[in-house]
GROMACS .gro file of C-alpha atoms in nm:
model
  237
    1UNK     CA    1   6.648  20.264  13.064
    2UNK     CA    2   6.974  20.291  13.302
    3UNK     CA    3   6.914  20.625  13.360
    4UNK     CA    4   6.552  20.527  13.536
    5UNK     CA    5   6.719  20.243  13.702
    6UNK     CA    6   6.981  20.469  13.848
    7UNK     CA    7   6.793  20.737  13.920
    8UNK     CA    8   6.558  20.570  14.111
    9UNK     CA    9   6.835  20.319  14.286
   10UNK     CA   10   6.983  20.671  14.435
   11UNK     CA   11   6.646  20.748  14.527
   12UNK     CA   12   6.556  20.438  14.730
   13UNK     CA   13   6.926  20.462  14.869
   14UNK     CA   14   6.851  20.772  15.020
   15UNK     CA   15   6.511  20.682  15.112
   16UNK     CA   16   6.595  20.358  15.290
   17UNK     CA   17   6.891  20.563  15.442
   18UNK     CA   18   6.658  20.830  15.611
   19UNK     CA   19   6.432  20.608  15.722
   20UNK     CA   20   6.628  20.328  15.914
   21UNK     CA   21   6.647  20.603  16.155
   22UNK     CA   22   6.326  20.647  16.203
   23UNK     CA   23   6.064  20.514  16.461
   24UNK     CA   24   5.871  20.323  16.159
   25UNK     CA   25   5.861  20.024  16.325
   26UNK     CA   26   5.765  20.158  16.700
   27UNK     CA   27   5.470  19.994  16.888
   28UNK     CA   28   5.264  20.292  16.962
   29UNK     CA   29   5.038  20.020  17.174
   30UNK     CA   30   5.415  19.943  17.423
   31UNK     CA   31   5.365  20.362  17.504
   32UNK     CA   32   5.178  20.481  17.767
   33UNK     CA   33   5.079  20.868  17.755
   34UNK     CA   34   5.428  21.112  17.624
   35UNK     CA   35   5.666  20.854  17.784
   36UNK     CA   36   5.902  20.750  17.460
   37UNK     CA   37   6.027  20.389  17.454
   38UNK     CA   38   6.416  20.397  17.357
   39UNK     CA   39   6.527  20.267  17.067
   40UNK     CA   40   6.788  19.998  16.975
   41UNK     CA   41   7.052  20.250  17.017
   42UNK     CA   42   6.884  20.383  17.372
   43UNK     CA   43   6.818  20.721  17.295
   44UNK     CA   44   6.395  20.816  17.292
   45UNK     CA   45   6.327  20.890  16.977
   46UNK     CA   46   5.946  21.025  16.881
   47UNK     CA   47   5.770  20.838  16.623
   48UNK     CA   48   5.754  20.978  16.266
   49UNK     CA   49   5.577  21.274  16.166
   50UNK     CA   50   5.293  21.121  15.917
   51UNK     CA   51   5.350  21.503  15.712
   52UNK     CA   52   5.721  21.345  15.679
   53UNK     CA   53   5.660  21.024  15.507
   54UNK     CA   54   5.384  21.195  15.287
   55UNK     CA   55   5.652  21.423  15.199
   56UNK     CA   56   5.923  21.126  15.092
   57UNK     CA   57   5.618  20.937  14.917
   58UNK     CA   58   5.568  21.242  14.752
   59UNK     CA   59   5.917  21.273  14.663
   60UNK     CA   60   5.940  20.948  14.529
   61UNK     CA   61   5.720  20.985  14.261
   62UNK     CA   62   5.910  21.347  14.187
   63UNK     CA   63   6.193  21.135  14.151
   64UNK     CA   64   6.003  20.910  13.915
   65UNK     CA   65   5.880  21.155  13.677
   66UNK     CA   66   6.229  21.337  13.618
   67UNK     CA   67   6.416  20.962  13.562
   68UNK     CA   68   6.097  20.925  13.267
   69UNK     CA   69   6.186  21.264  13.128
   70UNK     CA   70   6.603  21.207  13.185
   71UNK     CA   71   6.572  20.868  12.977
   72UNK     CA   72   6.333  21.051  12.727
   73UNK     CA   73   6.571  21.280  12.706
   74UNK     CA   74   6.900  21.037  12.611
   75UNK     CA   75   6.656  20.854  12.370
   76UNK     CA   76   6.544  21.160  12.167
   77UNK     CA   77   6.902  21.292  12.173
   78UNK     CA   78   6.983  20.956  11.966
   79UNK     CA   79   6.777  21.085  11.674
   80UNK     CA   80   7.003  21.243  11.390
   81UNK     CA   81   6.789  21.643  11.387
   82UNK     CA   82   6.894  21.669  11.763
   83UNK     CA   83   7.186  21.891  11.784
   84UNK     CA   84   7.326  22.079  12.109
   85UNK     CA   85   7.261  22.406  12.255
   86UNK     CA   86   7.479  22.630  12.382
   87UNK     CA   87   7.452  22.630  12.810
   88UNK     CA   88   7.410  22.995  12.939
   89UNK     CA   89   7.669  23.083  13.198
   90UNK     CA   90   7.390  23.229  13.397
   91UNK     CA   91   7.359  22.890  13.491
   92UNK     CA   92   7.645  22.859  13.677
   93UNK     CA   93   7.513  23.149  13.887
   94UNK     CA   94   7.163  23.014  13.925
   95UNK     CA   95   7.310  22.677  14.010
   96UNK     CA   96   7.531  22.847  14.314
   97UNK     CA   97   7.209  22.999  14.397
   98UNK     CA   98   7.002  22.707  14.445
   99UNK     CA   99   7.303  22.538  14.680
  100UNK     CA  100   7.362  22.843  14.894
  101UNK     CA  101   6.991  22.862  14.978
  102UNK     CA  102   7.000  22.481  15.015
  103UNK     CA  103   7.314  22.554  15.273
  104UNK     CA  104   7.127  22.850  15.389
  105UNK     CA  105   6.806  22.608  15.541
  106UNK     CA  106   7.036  22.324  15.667
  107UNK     CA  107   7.158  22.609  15.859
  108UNK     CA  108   6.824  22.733  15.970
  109UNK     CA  109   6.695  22.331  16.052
  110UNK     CA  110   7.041  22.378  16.318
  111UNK     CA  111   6.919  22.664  16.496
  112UNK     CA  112   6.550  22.560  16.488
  113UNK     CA  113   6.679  22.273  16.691
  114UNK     CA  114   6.854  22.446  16.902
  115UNK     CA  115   6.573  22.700  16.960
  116UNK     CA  116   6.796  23.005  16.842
  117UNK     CA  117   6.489  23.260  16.684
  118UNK     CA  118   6.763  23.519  16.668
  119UNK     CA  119   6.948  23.323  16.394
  120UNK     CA  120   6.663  23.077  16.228
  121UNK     CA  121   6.500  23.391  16.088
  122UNK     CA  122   6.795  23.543  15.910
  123UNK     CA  123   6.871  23.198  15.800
  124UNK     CA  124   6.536  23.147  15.646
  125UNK     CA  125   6.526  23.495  15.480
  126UNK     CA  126   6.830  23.449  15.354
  127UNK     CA  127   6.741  23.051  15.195
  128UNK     CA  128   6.379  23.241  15.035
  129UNK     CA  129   6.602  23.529  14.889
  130UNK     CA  130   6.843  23.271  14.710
  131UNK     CA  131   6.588  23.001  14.601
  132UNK     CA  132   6.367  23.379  14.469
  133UNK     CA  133   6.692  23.444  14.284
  134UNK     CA  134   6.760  23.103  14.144
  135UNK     CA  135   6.381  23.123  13.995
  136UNK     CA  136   6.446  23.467  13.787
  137UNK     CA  137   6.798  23.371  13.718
  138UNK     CA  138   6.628  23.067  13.539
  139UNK     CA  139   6.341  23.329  13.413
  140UNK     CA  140   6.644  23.540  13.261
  141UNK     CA  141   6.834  23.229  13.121
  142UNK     CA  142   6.528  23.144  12.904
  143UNK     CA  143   6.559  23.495  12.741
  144UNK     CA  144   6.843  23.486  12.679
  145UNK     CA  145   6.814  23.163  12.507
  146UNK     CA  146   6.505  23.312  12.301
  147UNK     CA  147   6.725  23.635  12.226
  148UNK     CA  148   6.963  23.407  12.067
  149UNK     CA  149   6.721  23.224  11.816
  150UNK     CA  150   6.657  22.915  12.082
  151UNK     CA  151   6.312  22.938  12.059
  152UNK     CA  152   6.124  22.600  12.211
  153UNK     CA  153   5.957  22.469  11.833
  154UNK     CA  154   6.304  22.502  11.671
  155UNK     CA  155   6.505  22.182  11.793
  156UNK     CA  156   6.397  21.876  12.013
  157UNK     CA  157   6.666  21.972  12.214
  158UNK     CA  158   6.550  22.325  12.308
  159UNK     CA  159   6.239  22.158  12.399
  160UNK     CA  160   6.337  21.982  12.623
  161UNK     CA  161   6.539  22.218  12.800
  162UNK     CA  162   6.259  22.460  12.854
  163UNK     CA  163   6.062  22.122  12.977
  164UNK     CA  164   6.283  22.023  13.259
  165UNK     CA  165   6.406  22.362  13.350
  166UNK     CA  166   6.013  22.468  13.348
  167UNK     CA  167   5.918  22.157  13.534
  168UNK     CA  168   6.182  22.172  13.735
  169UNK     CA  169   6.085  22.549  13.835
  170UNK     CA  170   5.728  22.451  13.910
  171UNK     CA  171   5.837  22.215  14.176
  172UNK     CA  172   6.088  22.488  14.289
  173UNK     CA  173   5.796  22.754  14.367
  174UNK     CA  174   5.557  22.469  14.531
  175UNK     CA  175   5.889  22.476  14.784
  176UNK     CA  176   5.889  22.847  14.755
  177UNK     CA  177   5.496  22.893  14.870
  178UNK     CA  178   5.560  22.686  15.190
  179UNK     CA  179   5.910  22.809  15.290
  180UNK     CA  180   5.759  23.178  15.245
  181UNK     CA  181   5.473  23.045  15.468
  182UNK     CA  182   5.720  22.920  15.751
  183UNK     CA  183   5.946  23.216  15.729
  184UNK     CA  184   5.643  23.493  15.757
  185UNK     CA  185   5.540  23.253  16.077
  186UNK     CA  186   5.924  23.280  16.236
  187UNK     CA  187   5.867  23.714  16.214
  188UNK     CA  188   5.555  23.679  16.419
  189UNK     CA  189   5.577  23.764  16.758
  190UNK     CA  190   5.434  23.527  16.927
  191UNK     CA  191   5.640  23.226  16.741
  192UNK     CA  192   5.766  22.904  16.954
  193UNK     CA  193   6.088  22.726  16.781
  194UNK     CA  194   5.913  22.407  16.822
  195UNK     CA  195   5.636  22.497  16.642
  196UNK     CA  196   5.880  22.593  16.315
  197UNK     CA  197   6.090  22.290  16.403
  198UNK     CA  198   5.870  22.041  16.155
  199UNK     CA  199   5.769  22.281  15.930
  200UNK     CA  200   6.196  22.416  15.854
  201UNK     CA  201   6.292  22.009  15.810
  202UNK     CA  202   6.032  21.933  15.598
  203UNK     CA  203   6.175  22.265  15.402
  204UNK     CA  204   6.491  22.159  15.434
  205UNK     CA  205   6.462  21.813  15.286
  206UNK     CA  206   6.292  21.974  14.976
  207UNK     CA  207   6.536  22.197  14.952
  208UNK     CA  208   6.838  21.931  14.959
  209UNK     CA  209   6.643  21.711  14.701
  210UNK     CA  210   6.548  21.971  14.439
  211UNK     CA  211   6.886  22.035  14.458
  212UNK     CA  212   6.979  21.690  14.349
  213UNK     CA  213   6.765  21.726  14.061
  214UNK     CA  214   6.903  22.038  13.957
  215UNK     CA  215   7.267  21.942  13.950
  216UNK     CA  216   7.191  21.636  13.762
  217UNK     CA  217   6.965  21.841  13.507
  218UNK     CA  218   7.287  22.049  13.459
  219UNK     CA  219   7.504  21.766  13.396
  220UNK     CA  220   7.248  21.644  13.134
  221UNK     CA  221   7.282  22.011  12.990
  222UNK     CA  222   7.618  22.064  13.021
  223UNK     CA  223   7.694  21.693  12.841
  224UNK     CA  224   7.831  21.549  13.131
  225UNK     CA  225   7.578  21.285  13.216
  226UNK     CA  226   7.651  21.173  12.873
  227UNK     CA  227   7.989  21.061  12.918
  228UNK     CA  228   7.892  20.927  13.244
  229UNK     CA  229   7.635  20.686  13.082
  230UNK     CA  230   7.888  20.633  12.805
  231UNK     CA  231   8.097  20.511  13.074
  232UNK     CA  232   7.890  20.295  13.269
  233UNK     CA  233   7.706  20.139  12.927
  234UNK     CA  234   8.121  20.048  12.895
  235UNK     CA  235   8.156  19.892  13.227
  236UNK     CA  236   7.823  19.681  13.161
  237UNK     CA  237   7.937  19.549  12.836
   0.00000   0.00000   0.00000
């Protein structure tokens, strides 16, 4: 049950975080045509993309569904035929993978900003490549895994490996089909930068979160999230 609670505290932190600098709390009825109203810092600031909050609501209940499975996960690990399985190294590759094309689409939001087409598109190509690799680097992992006599009916702990790795992978190729969308849009000829600039941030904060997941799904794997709760189960008592 701490794992949920902490899990989801990080996720409203972040949540409240991003959106304290948002516009939520504009009077749309104070604005009169495109004229923006300053906010309390002075700066205009346009009022929040509706596809935007969807996309944190939506992320919020991501984040909900992985803290369920995490605690499932400690709880079944508590019963005495759980043992450990080995973590492929491949992981360590996959996992540098999924941060370089998490680096590769901050970089990309930065030039869609700045209007740079010349750079956003290698940027983007370069953030699908990486996330494509991370997917059949995870693909390969599992065979390996099977190769070795890990099969997913042989120990509750295999199961749930290929679980959150699998579910985890889903959500990674619902990211895939729309950064693949925007990136085919930045080749076409005819493309505006502010037309990609929504559509590469909303990418980009998918990108950054799944990432989040990831590296804490690989510290459950790896056994460090165990010490961790170990440790903070010691600091509550």
């Amino acid at each position: 049950m701490s794992v949920v609670l902490f899990f989801l505290a990080a996720i409203a932190a972040i949540m409240i975080w991003w959106l304290s600098g948002q516009r939520l709390t504009s009077k749309p009825w104070l604005e009169t045509g495109s004229v923006l109203l300053p906010d309390h810092h002075g700066v205009d600031r346009p009022p929040v993309p509706a596809v935007k909050i969807g996309l944190f609501v939506f992320l919020g209940v991501v984040g909900a569904l992985f803290s369920l499975a995490v605690s499932a996960y400690f709880m079944r690990a508590a019963s005495a035929d759980w043992w450990g399985m080995p973590v492929p190294r491949l992981l360590w590759v996959n996992t540098t993978a999924l941060a370089l094309s998490s680096a590769a689409l901050q970089w990309a939001k930065r030039e869609a900003q700045q209007g740079r087409m010349e750079s956003l598109r290698p940027a983007l190509a370069t953030a699908l490549a990486l996330a494509v690799f991370f997917l059949a680097g995870q693909i390969q992992a599992w065979r390996e895994l099977t190769a070795a006599g890990y099969v997913l009916a042989d120990n509750p702990a295999n199961s749930f490996f290929y679980m959150l790795t699998g579910l985890h992978g889903l959500h990674i190729l619902g990211g895939l089909a729309v950064l693949a969308h925007t990136t085919v849009r930045a080749f076409a000829a005819d493309v505006q930068p502010e037309r990609l600039r929504l559509s590469v941030d909303l990418s980009t904060i998918y990108s950054h979160f799944m990432l989040a997941v990831w590296l804490l799904l690989f510290a459950l794997f790896a056994g460090w999230a165990n010490d961790f709760v170990d440790l903070c189960r010691t600091l509550i008592s």
